[in-house]
Short mmCIF file of C-alpha atoms and ligand atoms in Angstrom, two decimals:
data_model
loop_
_atom_site.label_atom_id
_atom_site.label_comp_id
_atom_site.label_asym_id
_atom_site.label_seq_id
_atom_site.Cartn_x
_atom_site.Cartn_y
_atom_site.Cartn_z
CA MET B 25 179.64 22.70 66.29
CA VAL B 26 182.88 24.51 65.43
CA THR B 27 185.31 25.44 68.17
CA VAL B 28 187.52 28.47 67.78
CA ASP B 29 190.61 29.00 69.91
CA ALA B 30 190.21 32.50 71.30
CA ARG B 31 193.96 32.75 71.91
CA ASN B 32 194.99 32.07 68.35
CA LEU B 33 192.73 34.25 66.30
CA PRO B 34 193.99 35.61 63.01
CA SER B 35 194.52 39.31 63.66
CA HIS B 36 193.67 40.45 60.12
CA VAL B 37 191.18 38.55 57.98
CA GLY B 38 190.52 39.40 54.35
CA ILE B 39 187.52 38.17 52.40
CA ILE B 40 186.93 37.92 48.67
CA MET B 41 183.12 37.94 48.60
CA ASP B 42 182.37 36.00 45.45
CA GLY B 43 179.24 34.36 44.12
CA ASN B 44 176.52 37.02 44.35
CA GLY B 45 175.76 36.83 40.62
CA ARG B 46 175.51 33.00 40.60
CA TRP B 47 173.36 33.06 43.72
CA ALA B 48 170.83 35.26 41.89
CA GLN B 49 171.04 33.53 38.53
CA GLY B 50 170.48 30.13 40.17
CA ARG B 51 167.14 31.50 41.40
CA GLY B 52 166.16 33.15 38.13
CA LEU B 53 166.73 36.60 39.64
CA GLU B 54 168.67 39.65 38.42
CA ARG B 55 172.33 39.75 39.53
CA VAL B 56 171.53 42.84 41.59
CA GLU B 57 169.39 40.69 43.88
CA GLY B 58 172.49 38.63 44.64
CA HIS B 59 174.36 41.78 45.59
CA ARG B 60 171.45 42.79 47.85
CA LYS B 61 171.61 39.43 49.62
CA GLY B 62 175.40 39.85 49.68
CA SER B 63 175.00 43.09 51.56
CA ALA B 64 173.03 41.27 54.26
CA ALA B 65 175.88 38.77 54.49
CA VAL B 66 178.34 41.67 54.96
CA ARG B 67 176.30 42.89 57.97
CA ARG B 68 176.25 39.41 59.44
CA ILE B 69 179.96 38.79 59.04
CA VAL B 70 181.04 42.21 60.31
CA ARG B 71 179.03 41.59 63.47
CA ALA B 72 180.44 38.11 63.89
CA GLY B 73 184.00 39.30 63.37
CA ARG B 74 183.58 42.05 65.93
CA ARG B 75 182.03 39.66 68.46
CA LEU B 76 184.80 37.18 67.94
CA GLY B 77 187.47 39.83 68.58
CA LEU B 78 189.16 40.12 65.17
CA ARG B 79 191.41 43.19 65.10
CA ALA B 80 190.95 43.84 61.37
CA LEU B 81 188.56 42.69 58.66
CA THR B 82 189.13 43.67 55.03
CA LEU B 83 186.34 43.09 52.57
CA TYR B 84 186.85 43.13 48.79
CA ALA B 85 183.68 45.00 47.89
CA PHE B 86 184.55 46.42 44.49
CA SER B 87 187.64 45.94 42.41
CA GLU B 88 189.24 48.44 40.05
CA GLN B 89 188.27 46.00 37.31
CA ASN B 90 184.62 45.88 38.42
CA TRP B 91 184.04 49.31 36.73
CA GLU B 92 183.89 47.30 33.48
CA ARG B 93 180.60 45.68 34.54
CA PRO B 94 177.29 46.89 33.05
CA GLU B 95 176.43 50.37 34.22
CA LEU B 96 173.21 49.21 35.88
CA GLU B 97 175.10 46.71 38.04
CA VAL B 98 177.78 49.24 38.96
CA ASP B 99 175.13 51.78 39.94
CA ALA B 100 173.28 49.20 42.00
CA LEU B 101 176.46 48.24 43.83
CA MET B 102 177.20 51.89 44.63
CA ALA B 103 173.66 52.37 45.93
CA LEU B 104 173.98 49.24 48.09
CA LEU B 105 177.24 50.49 49.48
CA ARG B 106 175.67 53.81 50.38
CA ASP B 107 172.71 52.05 52.02
CA PHE B 108 175.08 49.83 53.98
CA LEU B 109 177.07 52.78 55.30
CA LEU B 110 173.92 54.69 56.26
CA SER B 111 172.22 51.76 57.97
CA GLU B 112 175.32 50.51 59.78
CA ARG B 113 176.59 53.91 60.90
CA ASP B 114 175.27 53.70 64.48
CA GLU B 115 176.31 50.09 64.92
CA ILE B 116 179.82 50.88 63.64
CA LEU B 117 180.20 53.84 66.01
CA ASP B 118 178.55 52.16 69.03
CA ASN B 119 180.77 49.08 68.72
CA GLY B 120 184.11 50.87 68.46
CA ILE B 121 184.66 49.94 64.86
CA ARG B 122 186.95 52.08 62.72
CA LEU B 123 185.70 52.27 59.17
CA ASN B 124 188.51 52.42 56.64
CA ALA B 125 188.60 52.39 52.87
CA ILE B 126 191.38 51.45 50.47
CA GLY B 127 191.60 51.72 46.72
CA ASN B 128 191.01 54.49 44.22
CA ILE B 129 188.49 56.25 46.42
CA GLY B 130 188.53 59.37 44.25
CA ARG B 131 186.80 57.33 41.54
CA LEU B 132 183.72 56.63 43.68
CA PRO B 133 180.56 58.58 42.98
CA ALA B 134 179.64 61.55 45.14
CA LEU B 135 176.67 59.70 46.61
CA VAL B 136 179.05 57.18 48.18
CA ARG B 137 181.73 59.69 49.17
CA ALA B 138 179.09 61.80 50.95
CA VAL B 139 178.52 59.02 53.49
CA LEU B 140 181.90 57.26 53.38
CA ASP B 141 184.12 60.24 54.15
CA PRO B 142 182.28 61.46 57.27
CA LEU B 143 182.04 57.97 58.70
CA ARG B 144 185.75 57.33 58.18
CA HIS B 145 186.43 60.59 59.97
CA GLU B 146 183.95 60.01 62.83
CA SER B 147 185.22 56.51 63.51
CA GLU B 148 188.94 57.12 63.15
CA GLY B 149 189.59 56.94 66.90
CA ASN B 150 187.83 53.59 67.31
CA GLU B 151 190.01 50.68 68.33
CA GLN B 152 187.95 47.53 68.70
CA MET B 153 188.16 46.46 65.08
CA THR B 154 189.13 48.08 61.82
CA LEU B 155 186.68 47.33 59.03
CA THR B 156 188.33 48.10 55.71
CA LEU B 157 186.30 48.20 52.52
CA ALA B 158 188.39 47.67 49.45
CA LEU B 159 186.67 49.88 46.89
CA SER B 160 187.88 50.44 43.36
CA TYR B 161 190.82 48.46 44.69
CA GLY B 162 193.50 46.47 42.91
CA GLY B 163 196.58 44.83 44.46
CA ARG B 164 198.78 45.55 41.45
CA GLU B 165 197.59 49.14 41.38
CA GLU B 166 198.47 49.48 45.04
CA ILE B 167 201.99 48.15 44.46
CA ALA B 168 202.45 50.44 41.45
CA HIS B 169 201.30 53.41 43.51
CA ALA B 170 203.81 52.60 46.30
CA ALA B 171 206.61 52.18 43.74
CA ARG B 172 205.72 55.56 42.20
CA GLU B 173 205.80 57.30 45.56
CA LEU B 174 209.20 55.83 46.39
CA ALA B 175 210.51 56.73 42.91
CA ARG B 176 209.44 60.31 43.52
CA LEU B 177 211.34 60.39 46.84
CA VAL B 178 214.44 58.96 45.20
CA ALA B 179 214.19 61.37 42.26
CA SER B 180 213.94 64.36 44.60
CA GLY B 181 216.98 63.12 46.58
CA LYS B 182 214.99 62.54 49.77
CA MET B 183 215.69 58.84 49.67
CA LYS B 184 218.55 56.64 48.46
CA PRO B 185 217.82 53.77 46.01
CA GLU B 186 219.22 51.34 48.62
CA GLU B 187 216.48 52.49 50.98
CA VAL B 188 213.83 51.00 48.69
CA THR B 189 213.22 47.81 50.64
CA THR B 190 210.37 45.43 51.28
CA GLU B 191 209.70 47.43 54.46
CA SER B 192 209.79 50.91 52.93
CA LEU B 193 207.46 49.66 50.17
CA ARG B 194 204.98 48.33 52.67
CA GLY B 195 204.89 51.70 54.35
CA TRP B 196 203.12 53.00 51.24
CA MET B 197 200.49 50.26 51.18
CA PRO B 198 197.27 51.39 52.83
CA SER B 199 195.99 47.80 52.89
CA LEU B 200 198.78 46.87 55.32
CA SER B 201 198.25 49.68 57.83
CA VAL B 202 196.47 47.04 59.95
CA GLY B 203 199.24 44.47 59.40
CA ASP B 204 199.59 41.68 56.84
CA PRO B 205 196.48 39.55 56.37
CA ASP B 206 196.80 36.34 58.37
CA LEU B 207 193.87 34.62 56.72
CA VAL B 208 192.23 35.28 53.39
CA ILE B 209 188.89 33.64 52.65
CA ARG B 210 187.37 33.36 49.21
CA THR B 211 183.78 32.24 48.83
CA GLY B 212 182.06 31.03 45.66
CA GLY B 213 184.18 28.03 44.80
CA GLU B 214 186.91 29.65 42.64
CA ARG B 215 190.49 29.21 43.74
CA ARG B 216 192.16 32.44 42.77
CA ILE B 217 193.20 35.77 44.32
CA SER B 218 191.81 38.21 41.74
CA ASN B 219 194.21 41.09 42.49
CA PHE B 220 193.40 41.24 46.24
CA LEU B 221 196.04 42.36 48.78
CA LEU B 222 198.82 40.99 46.62
CA TYR B 223 201.82 42.33 48.51
CA GLY B 224 200.49 41.40 51.97
CA LEU B 225 199.49 37.90 50.89
CA ALA B 226 203.10 36.67 51.08
CA TYR B 227 202.50 34.48 54.15
CA ALA B 228 198.71 34.59 54.49
CA GLU B 229 196.86 31.37 54.96
CA LEU B 230 194.22 30.85 52.25
CA HIS B 231 190.78 29.34 52.77
CA PHE B 232 188.51 28.60 49.84
CA ALA B 233 184.84 28.00 50.60
CA ASP B 234 182.42 26.62 48.02
CA VAL B 235 179.46 28.47 49.53
CA LEU B 236 178.27 31.50 47.54
CA TRP B 237 178.77 34.79 49.40
CA PRO B 238 175.03 35.53 50.07
CA ASP B 239 174.81 32.15 51.87
CA PHE B 240 178.02 32.67 53.89
CA THR B 241 177.10 32.46 57.58
CA GLU B 242 178.77 33.05 60.94
CA ASP B 243 179.41 29.29 61.08
CA ASP B 244 181.28 29.40 57.77
CA LEU B 245 183.50 32.17 59.19
CA TYR B 246 184.15 30.15 62.33
CA ALA B 247 184.95 27.08 60.21
CA ALA B 248 187.50 29.12 58.18
CA ILE B 249 189.14 30.36 61.40
CA ALA B 250 189.16 26.87 62.89
CA SER B 251 190.87 25.61 59.72
CA TYR B 252 193.43 28.42 59.98
CA GLN B 253 194.13 27.35 63.55
CA GLN B 254 195.02 23.85 62.39
CA ARG B 255 197.82 25.18 60.19
CA GLU B 256 201.44 25.54 61.15
CA ARG B 257 202.68 28.98 60.07
CA ARG B 258 206.41 28.93 59.39
CA PHE B 259 207.05 32.18 57.51
CA GLY B 260 209.67 30.44 55.35
CA ARG B 261 211.53 29.03 58.33
CA VAL B 262 211.59 25.61 59.92
CA PRO B 263 209.68 25.15 63.20
CA SER B 264 212.79 24.77 65.37
CA GLN B 265 214.03 28.25 64.48
CA SER B 266 212.90 30.66 67.07
CA SER B 267 211.32 33.91 65.94
CA GLU B 268 208.44 35.92 67.20
CA PRO B 269 205.85 34.81 64.66
CA VAL B 270 206.99 31.18 64.84
CA ALA B 271 207.00 31.27 68.64
CA ALA B 272 203.53 32.76 68.59
CA ALA B 273 202.34 30.11 66.12
CA LEU B 274 203.83 27.35 68.23
CA GLU B 275 202.39 28.75 71.42
CA GLY B 276 198.97 28.54 69.80
CA MET B 277 199.63 24.87 69.02
CA THR B 278 201.11 23.71 72.28
CA ALA B 279 199.75 25.83 75.09
CA SER B 280 196.69 24.73 76.94
CA VAL B 281 194.22 26.71 74.97
CA THR B 282 191.14 28.61 75.91
CA ARG B 283 188.52 27.38 73.53
CA ILE B 284 185.34 29.17 72.82
CA ALA B 285 182.46 27.33 71.30
CA VAL B 286 180.71 29.51 68.80
C1 FPP A 25 181.50 39.25 43.47
O1 FPP A 25 180.44 38.43 43.09
C2 FPP A 25 181.03 40.35 44.30
C3 FPP A 25 181.14 41.66 43.97
C4 FPP A 25 181.78 42.12 42.75
C5 FPP A 25 180.59 42.72 44.84
C6 FPP A 25 180.54 42.43 46.31
C7 FPP A 25 179.47 43.28 46.88
C8 FPP A 25 178.70 43.00 47.95
C9 FPP A 25 178.96 41.80 48.77
C10 FPP A 25 177.55 43.85 48.37
C11 FPP A 25 177.83 45.29 48.59
C12 FPP A 25 178.98 45.55 49.47
C13 FPP A 25 178.96 46.14 50.71
C14 FPP A 25 180.19 46.37 51.47
C15 FPP A 25 177.69 46.53 51.34
P1 FPP A 25 180.07 38.25 41.56
O2 FPP A 25 179.07 39.26 41.21
O3 FPP A 25 181.33 38.30 40.74
O4 FPP A 25 179.44 36.82 41.56
P2 FPP A 25 179.56 35.72 40.43
O5 FPP A 25 180.99 35.23 40.43
O6 FPP A 25 178.64 34.65 40.93
O7 FPP A 25 179.10 36.32 39.16
#
């Protein structure tokens, strides 16, 4: 049994959901079947994250580079995304979840936009948890977009070059509207970041799980969070230096903790 410290939860968890294709191929099935099973895992993990009390969950559902996949696979992923949004709509709204999307949303087909846009709008006041789907998303593309916006402001004289700082840049990064990711999980055994949340990753804790995404369970999520809770987050400082994040990290380590068994 895994124990998770309810007082030291990562506020923002990002997940690179990898391994759908291998899951299917290992069973002699079409890759699309892996994505279908992967969709079920998304439902499971969103529920678990909400129950646990995560403030924000960002799922890498489709990268800007994924458009290069065979057309049949892209179409199947878009259809699964639409099905997910339709079937989860009530649960999202009833549970106070705000549905958010980041990436090049304008590139998504109308069949997805027709369900995504209204649900984003309907759920925008919800405060229990923000579920962000990264769709047609790339971390480098997001940084380039932010740089372009700041360049425009400087060129028009609305901003001074000296005002281009790490903070002003982050203000143009939709992925960070819910704060930097504290924990990023990648399933499927590979140890790489694949253009996910690049700017926000600066001090994120990384957790690599060998399990393929369709097999990722609530217990695997709890294990990732428990592993995060074992780490000492220093944000580039040494532990004796007092600062808010360090103090918070230390409090999590030293205080008598409320543990929840999950
Ligand atoms: C990576 O696995 C996964 C994707 C490119 C798509 C992720 C999509 C889902 C989990 C389902 C639909 C999403 C939602 C939000 C309902 P891969 O295909 O690269 O796997 P492989 O590395 O084994 O080939």
